[in-house]
Amino acid sequence: MISHEIDYKIIGDDIQVVEIELDPNETVIAEAGAMLFMEDGIQFETKMGDGSEANQSIMGKIFQAGTRLITGESLFMTHFTNRGVGKKKVAFAAPYPGTVMPIDLSKIYSNELIVQKDGFLCAAMGTSMKIHFNQRFGSGLFGGEGFILQKIKGDGMAFVHAGGVVMERQLNNETLRVDTGCVVAFEQSLSFDIQRSGGLKSMVFGGEGMFLATLRGTGRCWIQSMPISKLIQRLSAAGPNARKESGSVIGGLGNLFE
């Protein structure tokens, strides 16, 4: 096993926290600013890169860090290591209400998981994080996931954050159509694309949006009920600056084409 073997516990229901228990000299990597608390004996160090390639050159680390900026993540990652005696704990909090998904990468197809660009929370040391370009133009142009996703690779535990409730679906040579932006992660054995939601009448008046994400093939995918983009949209519509005419048919059409 290349990745460190870590123990964990998920705490909470609506706004979850993942508590990691580290043996001496074990390390967990996390997004900058995700740490909630750490016990005495845990030392942290901010590094450029995920540390999965010990002999990586300086230019390689700079390139890897640069790709993280493209995905909207921080330039640096924080490495938390147990330098004390006995087991020590460190916890990480989700950035907004939702669910923390524990994923054993050793049980994922080809040990690689494609994740939405802001979904990574933390992972065992040895986990590699790279950029993943969506090869289909329509997916990047119309899908909430965009052109650029993250590829998480390893054989240990990784933790992904999603908005609202998360559903895991197993597809067996099937097709699943999902609201754009609600796809959290999927195995590489599945193909991902964006397609029209239906005819012109359904697209304009159906209320389901003009496009839907389409997952096809055999493999697992994870779907979130309330992505942060949809949450912000709902809150802004109910705020003091919301337009009064938004409840009318004309107002609704105006919002659709904005």
Short mmCIF file of C-alpha atoms in Angstrom, two decimals, residues 13 62 107 168 176 190 210 215 232 234 249:
data_model
loop_
_atom_site.label_atom_id
_atom_site.label_comp_id
_atom_site.label_asym_id
_atom_site.label_seq_id
_atom_site.Cartn_x
_atom_site.Cartn_y
_atom_site.Cartn_z
CA ASP A 13 -25.60 15.37 10.11
CA ILE A 62 5.17 24.40 -9.60
CA LYS A 107 -12.11 -0.04 -4.32
CA GLU A 168 -24.48 6.73 -4.67
CA LEU A 176 -28.56 8.34 -15.94
CA LEU A 190 -18.43 6.16 -17.03
CA MET A 210 -32.23 23.64 -20.69
CA LEU A 215 -23.72 9.58 -17.28
CA ILE A 232 -26.65 30.65 -3.70
CA ARG A 234 -32.10 30.19 -4.16
CA VAL A 249 -44.41 34.52 -16.13
#
